[in-house]
Each structure stands twice: as structure tokens, then as C-alpha cells.
Coordinates of C-alpha atoms in Angstrom, one line a residue:
X25 CA 67.8 20.2 -46.9
X26 CA 68.0 16.6 -45.9
X27 CA 68.4 13.9 -48.6
X28 CA 67.3 10.4 -47.5
X29 CA 69.7 8.3 -49.4
X30 CA 68.2 5.0 -48.2
X31 CA 64.8 5.8 -49.8
X32 CA 63.9 4.7 -53.4
X33 CA 65.2 6.6 -56.3
X34 CA 62.0 8.5 -56.9
X35 CA 62.4 10.1 -53.4
X36 CA 65.8 11.2 -54.4
X37 CA 64.4 13.0 -57.4
X38 CA 61.7 14.7 -55.2
X39 CA 64.3 16.0 -52.8
X40 CA 66.7 17.0 -55.5
X41 CA 63.9 19.0 -57.2
X42 CA 63.5 21.0 -54.0
X43 CA 67.2 21.8 -53.4
X44 CA 68.1 22.3 -57.1
X45 CA 69.8 20.2 -59.7
X46 CA 71.6 17.8 -57.4
X47 CA 73.2 14.6 -58.6
X48 CA 71.8 11.6 -56.6
X49 CA 75.3 10.3 -56.2
X50 CA 76.7 13.5 -54.7
X51 CA 77.0 14.0 -51.0
X52 CA 74.9 16.7 -49.6
X53 CA 75.9 18.9 -46.7
X54 CA 74.1 18.3 -43.4
X55 CA 71.4 20.7 -42.5
X56 CA 72.1 23.9 -40.7
X57 CA 72.3 23.4 -36.9
X58 CA 69.4 25.8 -36.4
X59 CA 67.2 24.1 -38.9
X60 CA 63.7 23.5 -37.6
X61 CA 62.2 19.9 -37.7
X62 CA 58.9 19.2 -39.3
X63 CA 56.4 16.3 -39.0
X64 CA 53.7 15.0 -41.3
X65 CA 50.6 12.9 -40.7
X66 CA 47.9 11.7 -43.0
X67 CA 44.5 10.1 -42.3
X68 CA 41.5 8.9 -44.2
X69 CA 38.1 8.4 -42.4
X70 CA 35.4 6.4 -44.2
X71 CA 31.9 6.6 -42.8
X72 CA 28.8 4.9 -44.3
X73 CA 25.8 7.2 -44.4
X74 CA 22.2 6.2 -43.7
X75 CA 21.2 7.6 -47.1
X76 CA 23.4 4.9 -48.8
X77 CA 26.2 7.2 -49.6
X78 CA 29.8 7.0 -48.5
X79 CA 31.6 9.9 -46.7
X80 CA 35.3 10.0 -47.1
X81 CA 37.4 12.6 -45.2
X82 CA 41.1 13.1 -45.9
X83 CA 43.3 15.0 -43.4
X84 CA 47.0 15.9 -44.0
X85 CA 48.8 17.6 -41.1
X86 CA 52.2 19.3 -41.4
X87 CA 53.7 20.8 -38.2
X88 CA 56.5 23.3 -38.6
X89 CA 58.5 24.4 -35.6
X90 CA 58.6 28.1 -36.7
X91 CA 57.3 31.2 -34.9
X92 CA 56.5 34.2 -37.0
X93 CA 54.8 36.1 -34.1
X94 CA 58.0 38.0 -33.3
X95 CA 58.8 38.9 -36.9
X96 CA 61.3 36.0 -37.4
X97 CA 62.3 35.3 -41.0
X98 CA 62.7 31.7 -42.1
X99 CA 64.5 30.7 -45.2
X100 CA 64.8 26.9 -44.8
X101 CA 61.9 24.6 -45.5
X102 CA 61.6 20.9 -45.2
X103 CA 58.1 19.5 -45.3
X104 CA 56.2 22.8 -45.0
X105 CA 55.4 24.3 -48.4
X106 CA 57.6 27.3 -49.2
X107 CA 54.9 29.1 -51.1
X108 CA 52.6 29.3 -48.0
X109 CA 55.5 30.0 -45.6
X110 CA 56.5 33.1 -47.6
X111 CA 52.9 34.3 -47.7
X112 CA 52.6 34.0 -43.9
X113 CA 55.9 35.8 -43.3
X114 CA 55.3 38.6 -45.8
X115 CA 51.8 39.4 -44.8
X116 CA 52.2 38.8 -41.0
X117 CA 49.4 36.2 -41.0
X118 CA 48.6 34.6 -37.7
X119 CA 45.8 32.2 -38.9
X120 CA 44.5 31.5 -42.4
X121 CA 41.5 29.4 -43.2
X122 CA 40.4 28.9 -46.9
X123 CA 38.0 26.4 -48.4
X124 CA 36.7 25.5 -51.9
X125 CA 33.4 23.6 -51.9
X126 CA 31.3 22.2 -54.7
X127 CA 27.8 21.2 -53.6
X128 CA 25.8 21.6 -50.4
X129 CA 26.3 19.5 -47.3
X130 CA 22.8 18.0 -46.5
X131 CA 23.0 17.8 -42.7
X132 CA 19.7 16.0 -42.2
X133 CA 20.7 13.2 -44.6
X134 CA 24.4 12.9 -43.9
X135 CA 24.8 14.2 -40.3
X136 CA 27.5 16.7 -39.2
X137 CA 30.8 16.9 -41.2
X138 CA 34.1 16.8 -39.4
X139 CA 35.0 20.3 -40.8
X140 CA 32.1 22.3 -42.3
X141 CA 32.4 24.7 -45.2
X142 CA 29.9 26.7 -47.3
X143 CA 29.4 26.3 -51.0
X144 CA 31.8 28.2 -53.1
X145 CA 35.0 29.8 -51.7
X146 CA 35.4 31.0 -48.1
X147 CA 38.4 32.9 -46.6
X148 CA 39.0 34.2 -43.2
X149 CA 42.3 35.4 -41.8
X150 CA 43.7 36.7 -38.5
X151 CA 46.6 39.1 -38.9
X152 CA 49.4 39.9 -36.4
X153 CA 48.9 43.0 -34.3
X154 CA 51.9 44.5 -36.0
X155 CA 49.9 45.0 -39.2
X156 CA 49.1 48.7 -39.6
X157 CA 47.0 48.7 -42.8
X158 CA 44.8 45.6 -42.4
X159 CA 42.5 46.4 -45.4
X160 CA 45.5 46.9 -47.8
X161 CA 47.2 43.8 -46.5
X162 CA 44.0 41.8 -46.9
X163 CA 43.7 42.9 -50.6
X164 CA 47.2 42.0 -51.4
X165 CA 46.9 38.6 -49.6
X166 CA 43.7 37.7 -51.6
X167 CA 45.5 38.4 -54.9
X168 CA 48.5 36.2 -53.9
X169 CA 46.2 33.4 -52.8
X170 CA 44.3 33.7 -56.0
X171 CA 47.5 32.8 -57.9
X172 CA 48.5 30.0 -55.5
X173 CA 45.2 28.2 -55.7
X174 CA 44.2 29.2 -59.3
X175 CA 40.9 30.7 -58.0
X176 CA 39.1 34.0 -58.5
X177 CA 39.9 35.2 -55.0
X178 CA 41.0 38.5 -56.5
X179 CA 37.3 39.3 -56.7
X180 CA 37.2 39.7 -52.9
X181 CA 37.0 43.4 -52.1
X182 CA 35.3 45.7 -49.7
X183 CA 31.8 44.9 -51.1
X184 CA 31.9 41.3 -49.9
X185 CA 34.4 41.5 -46.9
X186 CA 33.1 41.9 -43.3
X187 CA 34.8 42.1 -39.9
X188 CA 32.9 39.8 -37.5
X189 CA 32.8 40.8 -33.9
X190 CA 31.7 37.5 -32.3
X191 CA 31.1 34.7 -34.7
X192 CA 34.8 33.8 -35.4
X193 CA 37.5 33.2 -32.8
X194 CA 41.1 32.1 -33.3
X195 CA 41.4 28.3 -33.5
X196 CA 45.1 28.3 -32.5
X197 CA 46.9 29.3 -29.3
X198 CA 47.0 32.9 -28.2
X199 CA 44.7 35.4 -26.8
X200 CA 44.1 37.5 -29.9
X201 CA 40.6 38.9 -29.5
X202 CA 41.0 42.2 -31.3
X203 CA 38.6 41.8 -34.2
X204 CA 40.2 44.7 -36.1
X205 CA 42.7 42.1 -37.3
X206 CA 40.1 39.7 -38.6
X207 CA 38.7 39.7 -42.1
X208 CA 36.0 37.3 -43.5
X209 CA 34.7 36.9 -47.1
X210 CA 32.9 34.4 -49.2
X211 CA 32.4 33.9 -53.0
X212 CA 29.3 31.6 -53.2
X213 CA 29.5 31.5 -57.0
X214 CA 33.1 30.1 -57.1
X215 CA 33.3 26.9 -59.2
X216 CA 35.7 24.2 -57.9
X217 CA 37.5 22.3 -60.6
X218 CA 40.8 20.5 -61.3
X219 CA 42.7 23.8 -61.5
X220 CA 42.1 24.2 -57.7
X221 CA 42.8 20.6 -56.8
X222 CA 46.2 20.4 -58.5
X223 CA 47.9 23.2 -56.6
X224 CA 46.3 21.9 -53.4
X225 CA 47.9 18.5 -53.9
X226 CA 51.3 20.0 -54.7
X227 CA 51.4 21.4 -51.1
X228 CA 51.7 17.9 -49.7
X229 CA 55.2 16.6 -49.0
X230 CA 54.8 13.5 -51.2
X231 CA 52.4 15.3 -53.7
X232 CA 50.1 12.8 -55.2
X233 CA 52.7 10.1 -55.9
X234 CA 52.6 8.2 -52.6
X235 CA 50.4 7.8 -49.5
X236 CA 46.7 8.5 -49.3
X237 CA 47.0 11.3 -51.8
X238 CA 47.2 8.8 -54.7
X239 CA 43.5 8.3 -54.2
X240 CA 42.7 11.9 -55.1
X241 CA 41.8 11.4 -58.7
X242 CA 40.0 14.5 -60.1
X243 CA 37.6 12.7 -62.4
X244 CA 36.2 10.7 -59.5
X245 CA 36.2 13.4 -56.9
X246 CA 34.3 15.9 -59.1
X247 CA 31.7 13.3 -59.9
X248 CA 30.7 13.0 -56.2
X249 CA 27.6 14.5 -54.6
X250 CA 29.7 16.8 -52.4
X251 CA 33.4 17.9 -52.6
X252 CA 35.3 20.3 -50.4
X253 CA 39.0 21.0 -50.0
X254 CA 40.4 23.3 -47.4
X255 CA 43.7 24.7 -46.0
X256 CA 44.0 25.7 -42.4
X257 CA 47.0 27.3 -40.9
X258 CA 47.2 28.1 -37.2
X259 CA 49.8 28.3 -34.3
X260 CA 49.7 25.3 -31.9
X261 CA 51.6 24.3 -28.7
X262 CA 54.7 22.2 -29.1
X263 CA 54.1 20.5 -25.7
X264 CA 51.6 20.4 -22.8
X265 CA 53.2 23.4 -21.1
X266 CA 53.0 25.4 -24.3
X267 CA 56.2 27.3 -23.7
X268 CA 56.9 27.4 -27.5
X269 CA 54.6 27.3 -30.5
X270 CA 54.7 25.6 -33.9
X271 CA 52.8 26.3 -37.1
X272 CA 50.3 23.7 -38.1
X273 CA 49.2 23.3 -41.7
X274 CA 46.1 21.1 -42.0
X275 CA 44.8 20.2 -45.5
X276 CA 41.4 18.6 -45.6
X277 CA 39.4 17.1 -48.4
X278 CA 35.8 15.8 -47.9
X279 CA 33.7 14.0 -50.4
X280 CA 30.4 12.2 -50.4
X281 CA 30.1 9.4 -53.0
X282 CA 26.7 8.3 -54.4
X283 CA 27.3 4.8 -55.8
X284 CA 24.0 5.0 -57.8
X285 CA 25.5 7.6 -60.1
X286 CA 28.4 5.4 -61.1
X287 CA 26.2 2.3 -61.6
X288 CA 27.5 0.6 -58.5
X289 CA 25.3 -1.5 -56.1
X290 CA 24.3 0.1 -52.9
X291 CA 25.3 -2.8 -50.8
X292 CA 29.0 -2.9 -51.6
X293 CA 31.8 -0.4 -52.1
X294 CA 35.6 -0.4 -52.2
X295 CA 38.5 2.1 -52.5
X296 CA 38.8 1.1 -56.2
X297 CA 35.2 1.7 -56.9
X298 CA 35.3 5.2 -55.3
X299 CA 38.7 6.4 -56.4
X300 CA 39.6 4.1 -59.3
X301 CA 42.9 3.4 -57.5
X302 CA 44.2 1.3 -54.6
X303 CA 46.9 2.0 -52.0
X304 CA 50.3 0.4 -52.3
X305 CA 52.4 2.3 -49.7
X306 CA 52.3 5.1 -47.2
X307 CA 54.0 8.4 -47.8
X308 CA 57.6 7.8 -46.8
X309 CA 57.8 11.2 -45.2
X310 CA 54.8 10.6 -42.9
X311 CA 55.2 9.7 -39.3
X312 CA 51.7 8.4 -39.2
X313 CA 49.5 7.1 -42.1
X314 CA 46.1 5.5 -41.1
X315 CA 42.7 4.7 -42.4
X316 CA 39.7 4.7 -40.1
X317 CA 36.5 2.8 -40.9
X318 CA 33.5 3.8 -38.7
X319 CA 32.2 0.5 -37.2
X320 CA 30.3 2.0 -34.2
X321 CA 27.1 0.0 -34.9
X322 CA 28.9 -3.0 -36.4
X323 CA 30.8 -4.4 -33.4
X324 CA 29.6 -7.9 -34.1
X325 CA 29.8 -7.7 -37.9
X326 CA 26.0 -7.9 -38.6
X327 CA 25.8 -4.7 -40.7
X328 CA 28.8 -5.1 -43.0
X329 CA 32.1 -7.0 -43.4
X330 CA 35.5 -5.5 -43.9
X331 CA 38.0 -7.1 -46.1
X332 CA 40.8 -7.4 -45.2
X333 CA 39.9 -7.4 -41.5
X334 CA 41.8 -5.4 -39.0
X335 CA 42.3 -6.3 -35.3
X336 CA 43.3 -2.7 -34.4
X337 CA 40.4 -0.7 -33.0
X338 CA 40.2 2.9 -31.8
X339 CA 37.6 5.0 -29.9
X340 CA 37.2 8.7 -30.2
X341 CA 34.6 11.3 -29.2
X342 CA 33.5 13.0 -32.4
X343 CA 30.9 15.7 -32.4
X344 CA 29.6 14.7 -28.9
X345 CA 29.3 11.0 -29.8
X346 CA 31.7 8.1 -29.0
X347 CA 32.6 6.4 -32.1
X348 CA 34.5 3.1 -32.7
X349 CA 36.8 2.8 -35.7
X350 CA 38.6 -0.1 -37.3
X351 CA 42.2 1.2 -38.0
X352 CA 44.5 0.3 -40.8
X353 CA 48.1 1.4 -40.3
X354 CA 49.7 2.0 -43.7
X355 CA 53.2 2.2 -42.2
X356 CA 52.9 -1.5 -41.4
X357 CA 53.6 -3.6 -44.5
X358 CA 51.4 -6.4 -43.1
X359 CA 48.4 -4.2 -43.6
X360 CA 48.5 -4.5 -47.4
X361 CA 48.9 -8.2 -47.8
X362 CA 47.5 -9.3 -51.2
X363 CA 44.3 -7.3 -51.1
X364 CA 44.2 -3.6 -52.0
X365 CA 40.5 -2.6 -51.3
X366 CA 38.0 -2.5 -48.4
X367 CA 34.4 -3.6 -49.0
X368 CA 31.5 -2.9 -46.6
X369 CA 27.8 -2.4 -46.4
X370 CA 25.6 0.6 -45.2
X371 CA 24.2 1.4 -41.8
X372 CA 22.0 4.1 -40.3
X373 CA 23.1 7.2 -38.5
X374 CA 21.8 9.4 -35.7
X375 CA 20.0 12.6 -36.5
X376 CA 22.2 15.8 -35.9
X377 CA 21.2 17.9 -32.9
X378 CA 21.7 21.2 -34.8
X379 CA 20.5 21.9 -38.3
X380 CA 19.8 25.1 -40.3
X381 CA 18.3 26.1 -43.6
X382 CA 17.6 29.4 -45.4
X383 CA 15.4 30.6 -48.2
X384 CA 14.0 33.7 -49.9
X385 CA 10.2 34.5 -49.7
X386 CA 8.0 37.1 -51.4
X387 CA 7.0 37.9 -54.9
X388 CA 7.9 40.6 -57.4
X389 CA 11.2 42.3 -57.9
X390 CA 10.9 45.1 -55.4
X391 CA 10.8 43.6 -51.9
X392 CA 11.3 40.2 -50.3
X393 CA 12.1 38.3 -47.0
X394 CA 15.1 36.2 -45.9
X395 CA 14.1 33.3 -43.7
X396 CA 16.7 31.4 -41.6
X397 CA 15.4 28.4 -39.7
X398 CA 17.5 26.8 -37.0
X399 CA 16.5 23.4 -35.6
X400 CA 17.4 22.1 -32.1
X401 CA 16.7 18.3 -32.1
X402 CA 17.8 17.8 -28.5
X403 CA 14.8 16.4 -26.6
X404 CA 15.2 18.3 -23.4
X405 CA 18.3 20.7 -23.6
X406 CA 18.4 24.2 -24.9
X407 CA 21.6 25.9 -26.0
X408 CA 22.6 29.2 -27.5
X409 CA 23.8 29.7 -31.1
X410 CA 25.6 32.6 -32.7
X411 CA 24.3 33.5 -36.1
X412 CA 26.3 35.5 -38.7
X413 CA 24.7 36.9 -41.8
X414 CA 26.6 38.8 -44.5
X415 CA 24.2 40.3 -47.1
X416 CA 25.3 42.3 -50.2
X417 CA 24.6 46.0 -50.3
X418 CA 22.2 45.7 -53.2
X419 CA 19.7 44.0 -50.9
X420 CA 18.7 46.9 -48.6
X421 CA 17.7 45.3 -45.3
X422 CA 14.9 46.7 -43.2
X423 CA 16.4 45.9 -39.8
X424 CA 13.3 47.1 -38.0
X425 CA 11.5 44.1 -39.5
X426 CA 13.9 41.6 -37.9
X427 CA 11.9 39.0 -36.0
X428 CA 13.0 35.8 -34.1
X429 CA 10.3 33.3 -33.2
X430 CA 10.4 29.9 -31.5
X431 CA 7.4 27.6 -31.2
X432 CA 5.1 30.5 -32.3
X433 CA 6.5 32.9 -29.6
X434 CA 9.0 35.8 -29.8
X435 CA 12.5 34.8 -29.0
X436 CA 14.4 37.9 -28.1
X437 CA 18.2 37.7 -28.9
X438 CA 20.5 38.4 -26.0
X439 CA 23.1 40.0 -28.3
X440 CA 22.8 41.8 -31.6
X441 CA 25.5 43.5 -33.7
X442 CA 24.5 45.1 -36.9
X443 CA 26.7 47.1 -39.3
X444 CA 24.8 48.7 -42.1
X445 CA 26.0 48.5 -45.7
X446 CA 27.4 51.3 -47.8
X447 CA 26.4 51.3 -51.5
X448 CA 29.2 49.8 -53.6
X449 CA 31.6 49.8 -50.5
X450 CA 30.6 47.1 -48.0
X451 CA 27.9 44.6 -47.3
X452 CA 25.5 44.3 -44.3
X453 CA 26.8 42.5 -41.3
X454 CA 24.4 41.0 -38.8
X455 CA 25.4 38.9 -35.7
X456 CA 23.1 37.7 -33.0
X457 CA 23.1 35.3 -30.1
X458 CA 19.8 33.3 -29.9
X459 CA 18.8 30.6 -27.4
X460 CA 17.3 27.6 -29.1
X461 CA 14.6 25.8 -27.0
X462 CA 14.7 22.0 -26.9
X463 CA 13.1 20.1 -29.8
X464 CA 12.1 23.3 -31.6
X465 CA 12.6 25.3 -34.8
X466 CA 13.6 28.9 -34.5
X467 CA 13.0 31.2 -37.4
X468 CA 14.8 34.5 -38.1
X469 CA 13.0 36.8 -40.7
X470 CA 14.1 40.1 -42.1
X471 CA 12.6 42.1 -45.0
X472 CA 14.7 43.6 -47.8
X473 CA 14.3 45.8 -50.8
X474 CA 16.1 45.2 -54.1
X475 CA 18.3 48.0 -55.4
X476 CA 18.6 48.9 -59.1
X477 CA 22.2 48.5 -60.3
X478 CA 24.0 50.4 -62.9
X479 CA 24.0 48.7 -66.2
X480 CA 27.8 48.1 -66.0
X481 CA 27.4 46.3 -62.6
X482 CA 25.3 43.4 -64.0
X483 CA 26.9 40.0 -64.6
X484 CA 27.1 38.6 -68.1
X485 CA 24.1 36.4 -67.3
X486 CA 22.0 38.7 -65.1
X487 CA 18.8 36.7 -65.5
X488 CA 20.5 33.8 -63.7
X489 CA 20.4 35.8 -60.5
X490 CA 22.8 37.0 -57.8
X491 CA 24.3 34.8 -55.1
X492 CA 24.1 35.6 -51.4
X493 CA 26.6 33.8 -49.2
X494 CA 25.7 31.2 -46.6
X495 CA 24.8 32.1 -43.0
X496 CA 27.2 30.8 -40.4
X497 CA 25.8 29.3 -37.2
X498 CA 28.2 28.5 -34.4
X499 CA 27.3 26.8 -31.1
X500 CA 28.5 24.6 -28.2
X501 CA 26.1 21.7 -28.5
X502 CA 25.4 19.5 -25.4
X503 CA 27.1 16.2 -25.5
X504 CA 26.1 12.9 -23.8
X505 CA 29.7 11.8 -23.8
X506 CA 32.4 13.5 -21.8
X507 CA 34.8 15.3 -24.2
X508 CA 38.5 15.1 -23.6
X509 CA 39.7 18.8 -23.3
X510 CA 43.4 17.9 -23.5
X511 CA 44.6 17.6 -27.1
X512 CA 47.3 14.9 -27.5
X513 CA 49.2 13.6 -30.5
X514 CA 47.6 10.2 -30.1
X515 CA 44.1 11.4 -30.9
X516 CA 42.9 11.1 -34.5
X517 CA 43.2 14.3 -36.6
X518 CA 39.5 14.4 -37.4
X519 CA 38.5 14.6 -33.7
X520 CA 40.8 17.4 -32.5
X521 CA 40.6 20.4 -34.8
X522 CA 38.2 22.7 -32.9
X523 CA 39.4 23.6 -29.4
X524 CA 36.9 22.8 -26.6
X525 CA 37.2 23.8 -23.0
X526 CA 34.0 22.1 -21.7
X527 CA 33.7 18.3 -21.2
X528 CA 29.9 18.2 -21.7
X529 CA 29.7 20.1 -24.9
X530 CA 31.4 20.2 -28.3
X531 CA 31.7 23.0 -30.9
X532 CA 29.7 22.8 -34.1
X533 CA 29.7 25.2 -37.0
X534 CA 26.8 24.9 -39.6
X535 CA 26.5 26.6 -42.9
X536 CA 23.2 27.2 -44.7
X537 CA 22.4 27.1 -48.4
X538 CA 23.5 30.1 -50.4
X539 CA 20.7 32.2 -51.8
X540 CA 20.0 33.0 -55.4
X541 CA 18.1 36.3 -55.6
X542 CA 16.7 37.9 -58.8
X543 CA 17.2 41.7 -59.1
X544 CA 15.3 44.2 -61.4
X545 CA 17.1 43.6 -64.7
X546 CA 16.7 45.9 -67.7
X547 CA 16.1 44.5 -71.2
X548 CA 19.7 44.4 -72.5
X549 CA 18.3 43.7 -76.0
X550 CA 16.7 47.2 -76.1
X551 CA 19.9 49.0 -77.1
X552 CA 20.3 46.7 -80.0
X553 CA 16.7 47.3 -81.1
X554 CA 17.1 51.1 -80.7
X555 CA 20.3 51.1 -82.7
X556 CA 18.6 49.1 -85.5
X557 CA 15.6 51.4 -85.6
X558 CA 17.7 54.5 -85.4
X559 CA 20.0 53.4 -88.2
X560 CA 17.0 52.5 -90.4
X561 CA 15.4 56.0 -89.9
X562 CA 18.7 57.8 -90.5
X563 CA 19.4 55.7 -93.6
X564 CA 16.0 56.4 -95.2
X565 CA 15.7 60.1 -94.2
X566 CA 19.3 61.1 -94.8
X567 CA 19.5 59.1 -98.1
X568 CA 16.4 60.8 -99.5
X569 CA 17.7 64.2 -98.5
X570 CA 21.1 63.5 -100.0
X571 CA 19.6 62.4 -103.3
X572 CA 17.6 65.6 -103.5
X573 CA 20.7 67.8 -102.8
X574 CA 23.2 66.1 -105.1
X575 CA 21.1 64.8 -108.1
X576 CA 21.0 66.9 -111.3
X577 CA 17.8 67.2 -113.4
X578 CA 17.5 67.5 -117.2
X579 CA 14.4 68.3 -119.4
X580 CA 13.9 65.7 -122.1
X581 CA 11.8 66.1 -125.2
X582 CA 8.8 63.8 -125.2
X583 CA 9.1 61.1 -127.9
X584 CA 6.4 61.2 -130.7
X585 CA 3.8 58.5 -130.8
X586 CA 3.8 55.5 -133.2
X587 CA 1.2 56.9 -135.6
X588 CA 3.2 60.2 -135.9
X589 CA 6.4 58.3 -136.6
X590 CA 4.7 56.3 -139.4
X591 CA 3.2 59.4 -140.9
X592 CA 6.6 61.1 -140.9
X593 CA 8.1 58.1 -142.8
X594 CA 5.4 58.2 -145.4
X595 CA 5.9 62.0 -145.8
X596 CA 9.6 61.6 -146.3
X597 CA 9.0 59.0 -149.0
X598 CA 6.6 61.5 -150.8
X599 CA 9.1 64.3 -150.4
X600 CA 6.9 66.2 -148.0
X601 CA 8.4 67.8 -144.8
X602 CA 7.7 65.9 -141.6
X603 CA 5.2 67.0 -139.1

């Protein structure tokens, strides 16, 4: 473990806490000659939204030159968190993607996010081909991740786990296409709170004490309109020739701030107003620390004004659109100056080309319909989308009622994969490839019947309803700007996560809203009423019978009347025997 003696005293304490109780004045042995080198980058992208909100996206990237594909064991860690490294090594994980989201991303109002995620918790993992028992390893992995992130991932089991065949591909290098080693699960009811954010921040090399992570204040983040934090682990190439691979850990955090809720004016914002903190320095362990402000429609400064101004500009193709950003390099001390905040106004945004929504129709508690509507806003181009639906077993799908319509006409899918559910064992899995006509809305409808659960299977609040996870829609959307297919280190992190092999299209993944479905629910107060009535009847009936069987009866002489008693007194006075 390296100790940077020329850093401030606080860094010495950080490093000493990782290697043990080391005196800062003691000399530390140099690292092992076979020690791998790590690198760390951090970025913050700020985009004004046309709704008047502010979109802030944090990305932290740690690259570890370690290869677990051959069963190598690594015991030395520098910047890469040891907790995740041990999990990857023990469970033979090739790729791991996990997200915790509070709120729903409103695509029509906010545009496309850099990294989409569904409400609640989402986890999908690619295992190495050396894993023999994938289901058993998946169960153990979810329990371990539940402890690392302080989440209820231990509730992931066979009833909410699916094995997609086409919707999810590896995002890292390699030709792993055997979907037997892929598992996907969601928990739409998972609530995200500070308990999930704290362990997430501890995975960063500098924690929350330096760099962009100092802005991650829980009381501000959880008062936002949308909040999502994720961890992505995948193998990447070390160079252009890709002769050797490294392990990339990318931690992302996205938030949408509504300045109305905090009493702020819509025409001005700053880092302090959003996060209640300002930046004073970059993370000393980061090779790159930058802030990007989207100024695509503000080249002349008519829409808003940045303070302090930056002369460094950068262009990047993001989601098929060429964007211009004002860049603030935190590794340059001249960036800070005397001002610690950035103020700007709001501008409009383009409408996204792909959008989707989902809802439940019908009445009563016996049958219903699930409607998924996908919108293609491109004026003249059609493109295919891959739809994945995972429906719990207690909603019995009538797959023969599946219909796909576009512009009032039937739109026959070119690919359908359906795996029926098994009661209390696995959910439904439906995947289909649908062509979306230009400037159209395509609706997918399927009927279902509600099952009657056992009384022990209901949640503590059954009348609230049962959640159904979001649909996942993946597509290569046509782009008007040529996309750079070669990923280089100079590109911003937010523009180079999803791999793309075509210059005239870009990959988009869209999540719909989760569904809240009511099931036939018994009156759980009836047992209480029955118990009260039964106890009353038993008490009255048994009590009366017990009294009859145990009580002893005695015959008593009737007492004489008042007149007779007076007569007897007079007779005694006269010496006459009483009556």
C-alpha cells in the first residue's frame, strides 16, 4: 500500500486506516513489484431542464488492472474497494449492475438520462462460465450485496428473478452471449434512504471528505424530485489493441432538483442552493476532476450567465445529439478563485425520440389488462425496440390475448420469447422485438387474471396493493450526428458508457413506471370478529352449564308475614302459644 507523504495530514490518516494502525512518521515499505496500478476519475454534469428543474449527474470511475476471468486471486487493493473486489473474486462475477432509485424519471419533461434506472432496486449480473450452480451463486450474491448496501436485496428469490434471452447484453469486453449465466431481478417497492447512500459513498477512494463527493449531502439529495444511485462493474480494454483487460467500477448518482420546493427562484441556482455546500478542492487521488455545464443553446450567453466564467469548452455526442459544455477543471487551483458557486438560468430542451409508459386497465378484482405504450417521435425514421416484461406469478397472463398495434393497425413482432410462470417459483418473462413506425405510438396489450393468495403471503398492508416491476425497452435510436465508435480516455464519462458499433445510431434504454395492482384481499378483521363472538358464546353457554353442575341447592322455610309476627308477640305477652 502506497502512502503519499507529501499529501496533507488527513490523507495520511486515510491511508493509515486502510493498511492498519501505522504511525504517520514511520517509513512504509514500497509496494510489491507485482502490485497493480489503479486510476480514478470524477465528473459532475449539470444540465438545465426545460421544466425549470436542474439535472445533476455524478460519475466516479475507478479502473483496476486486475483480471479475474482466469481465476486469479488478488489480495492487494489500492483505490478499488476491497469489499467489492472480494465479492467479484468469490462469486466469479464478470459484470455487476445495481441501482437504487427513488422517484420516476419523467422522460417527456426531462429528456433522456445519461444512465437510466427503474424505480426501486434493480440488479443484473453476468457470471463467469466457470460457475456450475448459477442459481445458488445468485442467491448467495444477493445476500452479500444486501449487507454491503444496507438494502433488502435478500428478498430477491426465484419468484422475482428472470433469465432474459435478448434484452440484456454484456456492456464490457468479451463475447459472453450464453444467457444461462445472466440473472435479472427488480424490487420496485424498495425505498432508498441514507442507509443506502452512506455505504455507497464509502466505496469512493476519498469517501465524502474531498472532491465532488462533498456535495452528496443526504438531506438535500433525498428532497429532490428524482434520485438514483448505481454501481456498475465490467471488464474493459487497457489499450486500443485490447490485449489485456482491466476492471472498471463506475459509481453514478443522478438527481433532479426542483427549486420551487426549496423556496428558490426559478431563474437562479448555485451549487450551494442545491447541495448546501461548495467545492474547495478536488480529490487528491483523482487523475481527473471536472464539472461540465451544458451550454449548447447558450453560446452567446443570452439564456444564462455562468459565474465564474470558464474559457474551457468541450463538445461531446450524447444520446445522438452534439452538446457543448463549459468545463471547470478542479485539479487547476485557478478554477476556484474567490467564488465557490455557479449560477445560471434555464433553457428549453429537445423532445426525446423514444418514450414509453405503462398502466393497468379494467375493473373489478378478477381480470385486467396491462397496456404498454411506446412512442417514436422521429418524423421520418422507424427503428426496432426490444421490450422486456417481468410479471409476478400471481398475475396469470393470457398470452393468447397479446396484441401489438401501431396507428390503429396490427404490428406483428418479429421476435417473441415467452417463459410462463410457475406458482410461487418464478415470474412470467416476455420479450419481443417490435418495429416502431415514425411519429407513432405503439401499444402492447395483454390480459391477466388475479390469483388468490394464501393468507400468509399477503403483505402487512395488503390494501395498498402489489408492485409490478418496470418494463425495460432497449433500442438503437437513429442519430443525426455521427457517433464516435472508438472509446478513448479523453471522452467525458457520461458519453461513453454504453458501447456502440454504429455511427448513425446510439443505444437507449428506457424504463416505464412500475404498476400498483390490487389483488382479491380477504377481510383480515374477520378472524378477530369470529374470535370475539366465539368467546362470548362459549363464556355464556359454558358459564351457565358450569353453574348448574357445581351449585348446591338448599330448601329454606318461608318467613312469616308481618301480621303473623305481631300476633305471635301479643300471644307471648298473654302467655298463649304462638301460631
